[in-house]
């Protein structure tokens, strides 16, 4: 099946710094990628939809200036958490799919801000 | 907006017992998918249901899509400790749109 690679899998950063998370579709072209956030013991909540070559669409309550999303190619989308704070500590996961097929998820990134 | 609900939130069963989780969407879906997330892991795709009334089986797992395409169920026969995890359903109103995930059902299996 299709593979979506996400890295890093874990990252610890200092408060105030920025962290970039990459999501790659390895064997197919993904015109749309989705970024989700999962707090402990909760479900996945959509943060934003990333479209290749255009600006991302953010869900209500998600700060676009804090969570920068770039989708420069059909196989790569990045999420940058800027000026991270401890409350940004969470599990971030991307997914990519093609029309009429299932979505494939990356392995997720556990972000800890200290 | 679209909402997806799941019940129960938690389920503890003895190994060998059956288990069912139910998923309900506030809107009609084009398709519904089920995922399993092991503790500390990421969601893993289990199955996709597309047709009204569709029933699919994977060994001890039986998935069903309601006639109105607004609800679905996952039934596990004779649970095993390897079935432990959180089962999420995710509904998509139209292909290409994002999935809306249910809150998940966390299954514990006591040996």
PDB file of C-alpha atoms in Angstrom, chain B:
ATOM      1  CA  UNK B   1     -20.639  21.009  10.720  1.00  0.00           C
ATOM      2  CA  UNK B   2     -20.293  17.291  10.435  1.00  0.00           C
ATOM      3  CA  UNK B   3     -20.001  15.402  13.700  1.00  0.00           C
ATOM      4  CA  UNK B   4     -19.056  11.806  14.264  1.00  0.00           C
ATOM      5  CA  UNK B   5     -19.906  10.062  17.500  1.00  0.00           C
ATOM      6  CA  UNK B   6     -18.776   6.728  18.809  1.00  0.00           C
ATOM      7  CA  UNK B   7     -19.989   4.546  21.618  1.00  0.00           C
ATOM      8  CA  UNK B   8     -18.922   3.217  23.960  1.00  0.00           C
ATOM      9  CA  UNK B   9     -15.989   5.373  24.984  1.00  0.00           C
ATOM     10  CA  UNK B  10     -14.366   2.508  26.859  1.00  0.00           C
ATOM     11  CA  UNK B  11     -14.919  -1.212  26.846  1.00  0.00           C
ATOM     12  CA  UNK B  12     -13.298  -3.808  29.056  1.00  0.00           C
ATOM     13  CA  UNK B  13     -13.804  -7.403  28.050  1.00  0.00           C
ATOM     14  CA  UNK B  14     -12.502 -10.757  29.089  1.00  0.00           C
ATOM     15  CA  UNK B  15     -10.425 -12.503  26.478  1.00  0.00           C
ATOM     16  CA  UNK B  16     -12.726 -14.570  24.317  1.00  0.00           C
ATOM     17  CA  UNK B  17     -15.708 -12.265  24.673  1.00  0.00           C
ATOM     18  CA  UNK B  18     -17.134 -10.351  21.756  1.00  0.00           C
ATOM     19  CA  UNK B  19     -16.870  -6.583  21.332  1.00  0.00           C
ATOM     20  CA  UNK B  20     -18.798  -4.031  19.299  1.00  0.00           C
ATOM     21  CA  UNK B  21     -18.263  -0.323  18.761  1.00  0.00           C
ATOM     22  CA  UNK B  22     -20.796   1.905  17.041  1.00  0.00           C
ATOM     23  CA  UNK B  23     -20.201   4.990  14.953  1.00  0.00           C
ATOM     24  CA  UNK B  24     -22.805   7.596  14.053  1.00  0.00           C
ATOM     25  CA  UNK B  25     -22.471  10.577  11.754  1.00  0.00           C
ATOM     26  CA  UNK B  26     -24.652  13.670  11.786  1.00  0.00           C
ATOM     27  CA  UNK B  27     -24.537  13.740   7.990  1.00  0.00           C
ATOM     28  CA  UNK B  28     -24.713  11.218   5.184  1.00  0.00           C
ATOM     29  CA  UNK B  29     -21.301   9.895   4.233  1.00  0.00           C
ATOM     30  CA  UNK B  30     -19.726   8.920   0.970  1.00  0.00           C
ATOM     31  CA  UNK B  31     -17.560   6.440   2.811  1.00  0.00           C
ATOM     32  CA  UNK B  32     -16.452   5.511   6.267  1.00  0.00           C
ATOM     33  CA  UNK B  33     -13.150   4.131   7.395  1.00  0.00           C
ATOM     34  CA  UNK B  34     -11.987   2.380  10.502  1.00  0.00           C
ATOM     35  CA  UNK B  35      -8.595   2.702  12.118  1.00  0.00           C
ATOM     36  CA  UNK B  36      -6.878   1.009  15.010  1.00  0.00           C
ATOM     37  CA  UNK B  37      -4.359   2.770  17.193  1.00  0.00           C
ATOM     38  CA  UNK B  38      -2.261   0.745  19.568  1.00  0.00           C
ATOM     39  CA  UNK B  39      -1.020   2.481  22.718  1.00  0.00           C
ATOM     40  CA  UNK B  40       1.869   4.733  21.741  1.00  0.00           C
ATOM     41  CA  UNK B  41       1.335   4.050  18.044  1.00  0.00           C
ATOM     42  CA  UNK B  42      -0.240   5.808  15.108  1.00  0.00           C
ATOM     43  CA  UNK B  43      -3.600   5.062  13.520  1.00  0.00           C
ATOM     44  CA  UNK B  44      -3.526   2.105  11.165  1.00  0.00           C
ATOM     45  CA  UNK B  45      -6.082   1.729   8.438  1.00  0.00           C
ATOM     46  CA  UNK B  46      -8.369  -1.277   8.821  1.00  0.00           C
ATOM     47  CA  UNK B  47     -11.075  -0.964   6.200  1.00  0.00           C
ATOM     48  CA  UNK B  48     -13.166   1.309   4.042  1.00  0.00           C
ATOM     49  CA  UNK B  49     -16.924   0.939   3.539  1.00  0.00           C
ATOM     50  CA  UNK B  50     -18.604   2.617   0.613  1.00  0.00           C
ATOM     51  CA  UNK B  51     -21.911   0.985  -0.228  1.00  0.00           C
ATOM     52  CA  UNK B  52     -25.152   1.297   1.698  1.00  0.00           C
ATOM     53  CA  UNK B  53     -25.656  -1.779   3.873  1.00  0.00           C
ATOM     54  CA  UNK B  54     -22.196  -3.082   3.088  1.00  0.00           C
ATOM     55  CA  UNK B  55     -20.718  -5.769   5.315  1.00  0.00           C
ATOM     56  CA  UNK B  56     -17.051  -6.704   5.223  1.00  0.00           C
ATOM     57  CA  UNK B  57     -15.151  -9.261   7.245  1.00  0.00           C
ATOM     58  CA  UNK B  58     -11.516  -9.528   8.183  1.00  0.00           C
ATOM     59  CA  UNK B  59     -10.963 -12.732  10.124  1.00  0.00           C
ATOM     60  CA  UNK B  60     -12.605 -12.025  13.485  1.00  0.00           C
ATOM     61  CA  UNK B  61     -13.582  -8.446  12.586  1.00  0.00           C
ATOM     62  CA  UNK B  62     -16.903  -7.613  10.962  1.00  0.00           C
ATOM     63  CA  UNK B  63     -17.602  -4.128   9.655  1.00  0.00           C
ATOM     64  CA  UNK B  64     -21.014  -2.860   8.665  1.00  0.00           C
ATOM     65  CA  UNK B  65     -22.203   0.329   6.955  1.00  0.00           C
ATOM     66  CA  UNK B  66     -25.768   1.378   7.625  1.00  0.00           C
ATOM     67  CA  UNK B  67     -28.435   1.566   4.968  1.00  0.00           C
ATOM     68  CA  UNK B  68     -28.655   5.339   5.336  1.00  0.00           C
ATOM     69  CA  UNK B  69     -24.854   5.645   5.210  1.00  0.00           C
ATOM     70  CA  UNK B  70     -24.830   7.529   8.483  1.00  0.00           C
ATOM     71  CA  UNK B  71     -23.747   4.812  10.866  1.00  0.00           C
ATOM     72  CA  UNK B  72     -21.368   1.945  11.048  1.00  0.00           C
ATOM     73  CA  UNK B  73     -20.249  -0.747  13.429  1.00  0.00           C
ATOM     74  CA  UNK B  74     -17.198  -2.832  14.113  1.00  0.00           C
ATOM     75  CA  UNK B  75     -17.654  -6.201  15.757  1.00  0.00           C
ATOM     76  CA  UNK B  76     -14.829  -8.367  17.023  1.00  0.00           C
ATOM     77  CA  UNK B  77     -15.574 -12.000  17.744  1.00  0.00           C
ATOM     78  CA  UNK B  78     -13.686 -13.787  20.493  1.00  0.00           C
ATOM     79  CA  UNK B  79     -11.355 -10.949  21.431  1.00  0.00           C
ATOM     80  CA  UNK B  80      -7.666 -11.541  21.961  1.00  0.00           C
ATOM     81  CA  UNK B  81      -5.112  -9.478  23.853  1.00  0.00           C
ATOM     82  CA  UNK B  82      -3.723  -8.341  20.503  1.00  0.00           C
ATOM     83  CA  UNK B  83      -7.003  -6.521  19.887  1.00  0.00           C
ATOM     84  CA  UNK B  84      -6.178  -3.981  22.599  1.00  0.00           C
ATOM     85  CA  UNK B  85      -6.177  -0.406  21.366  1.00  0.00           C
ATOM     86  CA  UNK B  86      -8.408   2.453  20.377  1.00  0.00           C
ATOM     87  CA  UNK B  87     -10.688   2.014  17.407  1.00  0.00           C
ATOM     88  CA  UNK B  88     -11.582   5.133  15.484  1.00  0.00           C
ATOM     89  CA  UNK B  89     -14.130   5.552  12.777  1.00  0.00           C
ATOM     90  CA  UNK B  90     -13.666   8.381  10.318  1.00  0.00           C
ATOM     91  CA  UNK B  91     -16.341   9.664   8.005  1.00  0.00           C
ATOM     92  CA  UNK B  92     -15.908  11.506   4.761  1.00  0.00           C
ATOM     93  CA  UNK B  93     -18.825  13.363   3.247  1.00  0.00           C
ATOM     94  CA  UNK B  94     -17.209  13.616  -0.155  1.00  0.00           C
ATOM     95  CA  UNK B  95     -14.033  12.124  -1.601  1.00  0.00           C
ATOM     96  CA  UNK B  96     -11.096  14.469  -1.360  1.00  0.00           C
ATOM     97  CA  UNK B  97     -12.389  16.140   1.750  1.00  0.00           C
ATOM     98  CA  UNK B  98     -10.909  15.660   5.154  1.00  0.00           C
ATOM     99  CA  UNK B  99     -12.069  12.879   7.387  1.00  0.00           C
ATOM    100  CA  UNK B 100     -13.887  13.648  10.587  1.00  0.00           C
ATOM    101  CA  UNK B 101     -12.868  11.231  13.286  1.00  0.00           C
ATOM    102  CA  UNK B 102     -15.011   9.872  16.023  1.00  0.00           C
ATOM    103  CA  UNK B 103     -13.681  10.103  19.588  1.00  0.00           C
ATOM    104  CA  UNK B 104     -12.688   6.457  19.500  1.00  0.00           C
ATOM    105  CA  UNK B 105     -13.494   3.432  21.587  1.00  0.00           C
ATOM    106  CA  UNK B 106     -10.723   2.196  23.811  1.00  0.00           C
ATOM    107  CA  UNK B 107     -10.739  -1.559  24.142  1.00  0.00           C
ATOM    108  CA  UNK B 108      -9.074  -3.393  26.979  1.00  0.00           C
ATOM    109  CA  UNK B 109      -8.869  -7.167  26.904  1.00  0.00           C
ATOM    110  CA  UNK B 110      -8.211  -8.985  30.137  1.00  0.00           C
ATOM    111  CA  UNK B 111      -6.358 -12.279  29.749  1.00  0.00           C
TER     112      UNK B 111
END
